[in-house]
Tab-separated table of C-alpha atoms (C1' of nucleotides) in Angstrom:
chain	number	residue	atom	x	y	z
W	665	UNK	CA	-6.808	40.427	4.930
W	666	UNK	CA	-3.507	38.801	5.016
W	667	UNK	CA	-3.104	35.041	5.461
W	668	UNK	CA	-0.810	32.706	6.738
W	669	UNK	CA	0.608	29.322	4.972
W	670	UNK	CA	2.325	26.558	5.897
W	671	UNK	CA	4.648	25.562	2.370
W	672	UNK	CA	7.135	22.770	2.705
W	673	UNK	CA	10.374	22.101	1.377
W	674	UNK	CA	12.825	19.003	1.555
W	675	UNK	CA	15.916	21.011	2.660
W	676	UNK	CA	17.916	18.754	0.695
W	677	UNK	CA	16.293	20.412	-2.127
W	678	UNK	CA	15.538	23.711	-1.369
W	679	UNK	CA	16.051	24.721	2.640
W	680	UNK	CA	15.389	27.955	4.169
W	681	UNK	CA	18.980	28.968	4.498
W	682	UNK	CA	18.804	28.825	0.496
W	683	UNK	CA	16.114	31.227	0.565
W	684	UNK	CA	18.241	33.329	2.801
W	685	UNK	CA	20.982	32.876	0.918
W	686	UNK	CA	19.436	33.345	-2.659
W	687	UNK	CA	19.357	36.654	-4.656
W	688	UNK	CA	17.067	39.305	-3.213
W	689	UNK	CA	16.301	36.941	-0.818
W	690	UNK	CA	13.417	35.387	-3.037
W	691	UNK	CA	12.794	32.608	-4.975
W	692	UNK	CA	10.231	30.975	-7.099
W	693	UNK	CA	8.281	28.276	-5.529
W	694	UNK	CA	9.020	25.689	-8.262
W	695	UNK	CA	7.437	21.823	-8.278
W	696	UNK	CA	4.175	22.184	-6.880
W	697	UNK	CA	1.934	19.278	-8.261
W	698	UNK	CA	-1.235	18.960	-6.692
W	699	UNK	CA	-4.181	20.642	-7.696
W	700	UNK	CA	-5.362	21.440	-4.026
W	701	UNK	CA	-2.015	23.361	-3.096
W	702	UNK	CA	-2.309	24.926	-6.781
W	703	UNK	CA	-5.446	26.171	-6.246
W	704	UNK	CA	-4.609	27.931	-3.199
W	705	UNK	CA	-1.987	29.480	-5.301
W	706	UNK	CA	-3.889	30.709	-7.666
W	707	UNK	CA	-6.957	31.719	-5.736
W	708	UNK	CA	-6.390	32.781	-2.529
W	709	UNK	CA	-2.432	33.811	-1.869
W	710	UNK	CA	-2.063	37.483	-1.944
W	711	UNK	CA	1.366	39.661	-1.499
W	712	UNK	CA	2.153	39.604	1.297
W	713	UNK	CA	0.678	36.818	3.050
W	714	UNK	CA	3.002	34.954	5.605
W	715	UNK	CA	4.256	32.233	4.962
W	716	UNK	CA	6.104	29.628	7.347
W	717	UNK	CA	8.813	27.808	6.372
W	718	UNK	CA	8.748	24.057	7.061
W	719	UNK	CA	11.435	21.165	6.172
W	720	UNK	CA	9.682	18.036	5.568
W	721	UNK	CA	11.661	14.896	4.716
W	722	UNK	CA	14.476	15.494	6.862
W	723	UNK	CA	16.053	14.590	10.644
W	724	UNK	CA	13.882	17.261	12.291
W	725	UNK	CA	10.716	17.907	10.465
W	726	UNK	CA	9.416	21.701	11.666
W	727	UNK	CA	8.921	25.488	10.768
W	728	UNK	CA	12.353	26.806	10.646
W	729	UNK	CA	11.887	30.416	9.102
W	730	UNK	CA	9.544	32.894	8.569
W	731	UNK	CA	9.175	33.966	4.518
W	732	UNK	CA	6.477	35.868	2.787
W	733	UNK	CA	4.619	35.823	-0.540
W	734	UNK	CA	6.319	38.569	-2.901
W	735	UNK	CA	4.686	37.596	-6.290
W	736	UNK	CA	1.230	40.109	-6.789
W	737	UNK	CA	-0.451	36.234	-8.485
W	738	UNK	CA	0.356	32.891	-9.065
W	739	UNK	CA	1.904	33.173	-12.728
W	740	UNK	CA	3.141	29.839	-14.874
W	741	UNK	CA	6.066	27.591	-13.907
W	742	UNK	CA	8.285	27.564	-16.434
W	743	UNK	CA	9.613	23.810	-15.047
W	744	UNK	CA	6.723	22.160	-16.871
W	745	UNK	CA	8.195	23.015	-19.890
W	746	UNK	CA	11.442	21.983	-19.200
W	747	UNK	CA	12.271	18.632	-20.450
W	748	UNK	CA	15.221	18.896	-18.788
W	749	UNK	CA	13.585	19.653	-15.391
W	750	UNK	CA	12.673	16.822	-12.758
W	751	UNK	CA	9.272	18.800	-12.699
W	752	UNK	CA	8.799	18.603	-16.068
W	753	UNK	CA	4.924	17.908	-17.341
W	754	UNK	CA	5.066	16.527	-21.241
W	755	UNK	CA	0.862	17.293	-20.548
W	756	UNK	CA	0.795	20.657	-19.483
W	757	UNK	CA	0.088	22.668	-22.255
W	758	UNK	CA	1.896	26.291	-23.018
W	759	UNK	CA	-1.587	28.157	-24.185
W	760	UNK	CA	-3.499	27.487	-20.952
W	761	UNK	CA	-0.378	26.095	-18.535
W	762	UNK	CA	-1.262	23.586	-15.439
W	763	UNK	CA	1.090	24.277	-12.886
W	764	UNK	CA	1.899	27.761	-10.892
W	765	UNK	CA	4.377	29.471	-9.079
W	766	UNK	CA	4.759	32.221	-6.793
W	767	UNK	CA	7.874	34.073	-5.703
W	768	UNK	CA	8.636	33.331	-1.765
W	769	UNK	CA	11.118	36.171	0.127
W	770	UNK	CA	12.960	35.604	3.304
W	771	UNK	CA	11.069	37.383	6.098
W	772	UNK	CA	12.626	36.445	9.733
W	773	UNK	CA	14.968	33.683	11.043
W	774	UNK	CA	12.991	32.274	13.798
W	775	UNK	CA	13.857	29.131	16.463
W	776	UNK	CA	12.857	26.125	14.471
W	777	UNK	CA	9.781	24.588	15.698
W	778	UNK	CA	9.541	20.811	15.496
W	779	UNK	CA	6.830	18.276	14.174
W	780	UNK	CA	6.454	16.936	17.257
W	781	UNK	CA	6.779	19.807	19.515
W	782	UNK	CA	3.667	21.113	17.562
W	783	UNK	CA	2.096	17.133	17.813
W	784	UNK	CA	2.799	17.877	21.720
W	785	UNK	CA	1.062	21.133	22.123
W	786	UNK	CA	-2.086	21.234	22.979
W	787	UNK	CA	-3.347	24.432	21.663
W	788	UNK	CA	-1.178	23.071	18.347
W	789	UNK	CA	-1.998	19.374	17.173
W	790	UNK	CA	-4.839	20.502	15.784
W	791	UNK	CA	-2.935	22.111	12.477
W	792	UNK	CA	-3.082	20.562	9.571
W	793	UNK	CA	0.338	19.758	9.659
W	794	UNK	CA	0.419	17.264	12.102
W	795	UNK	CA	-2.471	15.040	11.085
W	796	UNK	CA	-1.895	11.905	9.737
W	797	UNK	CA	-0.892	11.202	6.140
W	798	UNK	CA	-1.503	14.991	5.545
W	799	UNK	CA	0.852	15.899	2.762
W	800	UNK	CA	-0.315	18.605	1.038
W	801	UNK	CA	2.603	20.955	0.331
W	802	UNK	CA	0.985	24.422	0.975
W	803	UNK	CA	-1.498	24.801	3.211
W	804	UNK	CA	-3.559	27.445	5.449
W	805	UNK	CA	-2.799	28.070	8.800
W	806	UNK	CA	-5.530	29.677	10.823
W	807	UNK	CA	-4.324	32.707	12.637
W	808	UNK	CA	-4.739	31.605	16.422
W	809	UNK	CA	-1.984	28.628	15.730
W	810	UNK	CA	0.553	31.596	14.858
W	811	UNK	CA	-0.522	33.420	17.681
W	812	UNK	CA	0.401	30.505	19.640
W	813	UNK	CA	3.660	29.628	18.116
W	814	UNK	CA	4.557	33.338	18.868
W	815	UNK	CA	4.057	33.161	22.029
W	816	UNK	CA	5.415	30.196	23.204
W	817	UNK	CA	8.143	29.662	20.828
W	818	UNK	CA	9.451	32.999	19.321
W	819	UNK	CA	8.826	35.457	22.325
A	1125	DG	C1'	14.819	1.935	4.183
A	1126	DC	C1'	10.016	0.936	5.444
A	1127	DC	C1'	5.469	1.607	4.712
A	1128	DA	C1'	0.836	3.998	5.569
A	1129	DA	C1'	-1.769	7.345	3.490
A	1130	DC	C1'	-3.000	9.654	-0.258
A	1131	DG	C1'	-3.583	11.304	-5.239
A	1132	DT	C1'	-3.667	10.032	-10.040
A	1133	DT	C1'	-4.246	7.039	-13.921
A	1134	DG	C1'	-6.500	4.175	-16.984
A	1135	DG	C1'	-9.153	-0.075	-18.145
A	1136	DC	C1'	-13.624	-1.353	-18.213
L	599	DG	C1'	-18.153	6.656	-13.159
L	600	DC	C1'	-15.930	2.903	-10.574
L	601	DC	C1'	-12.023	1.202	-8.615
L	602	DA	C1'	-7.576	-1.470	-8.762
L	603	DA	C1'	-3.006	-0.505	-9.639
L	604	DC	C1'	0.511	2.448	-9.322
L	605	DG	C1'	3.483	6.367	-7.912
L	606	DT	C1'	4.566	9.794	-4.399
L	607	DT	C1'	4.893	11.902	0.126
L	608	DG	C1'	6.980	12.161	4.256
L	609	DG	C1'	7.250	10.607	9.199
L	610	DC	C1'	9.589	7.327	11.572
DNA sequence: GCCAACGTTGGC
DNA sequence: GCCAACGTTGGC
């Protein structure tokens, strides 16, 4: 059973019009570290799953695109490693490595939905993503909240 | 740029 | 194992 996932991105860093723009479409989904978001990762992302886009840190926090996951498993970031890397981890050791990755690939351009249009919504503020001091980076989003944002943003 | 909320670290 | 101090996230 596919799922859905909410993954942020500072669009100063990394924005969905990268994605778009990158080759096949597809990137790796570098920097994530925190355990909780790792462990989703690893243990329950499958190919496949959908994945919307959101820019946090920005003018208009939202979803702005629709990607999916394109990576069969979570396999090692190789930025840990990298001394050179801002997401470099001097701790994470090479035989059992602590951070993961998956590979994200464009789906769908979709109208951008904002932070506080989904704070507005009824049927919406319950999603993680607009409770308070909720920053975890990727994060399930139960299938009725798409359904909504289908049908009253997208359709 | 501010600062509340949260996660991690490390002394004890 | 507790918890204060610190660093980061991310909306505003």
């Amino acid at each position: 059973m596919p799922r859905i996932w909410l993954m942020k991105s500072e669009p100063e860093v990394f924005s969905f019009e990268d994605l778009q723009a990158a080759a096949n479409r597809t990137t790796m989904w570098e920097g994530v570290r925190n355990y909780q978001a790792r462990n989703f990762m690893r243990d329950r992302m499958q190919k496949g799953d959908t994945v919307l886009f959101y820019h946090s840190n920005c003018k208009e926090p939202g979803i702005v695109g629709l990607a999916e996951i394109s990576s069969t498993e979570a396999y090692p970031d190789p930025t840990q490693f990298d001394p050179e890397s801002a997401y470099f981890d001097p701790k994470s050791d090479p035989a059992n490595p602590r951070w993961l990755v998956v590979d994200v690939t464009f789906a769908k351009s979709v109208p951008p939905v904002a932070l506080k249009a989904i704070k507005a919504h009824p049927e919406l503020s319950a999603m993680k993503v607009a409770q308070r001091g909720m920053r975890l980076s990727v994060q399930p989003v139960e299938e009725e909240h798409l359904a909504i944002i289908q049908r009253d943003f997208w359709d």
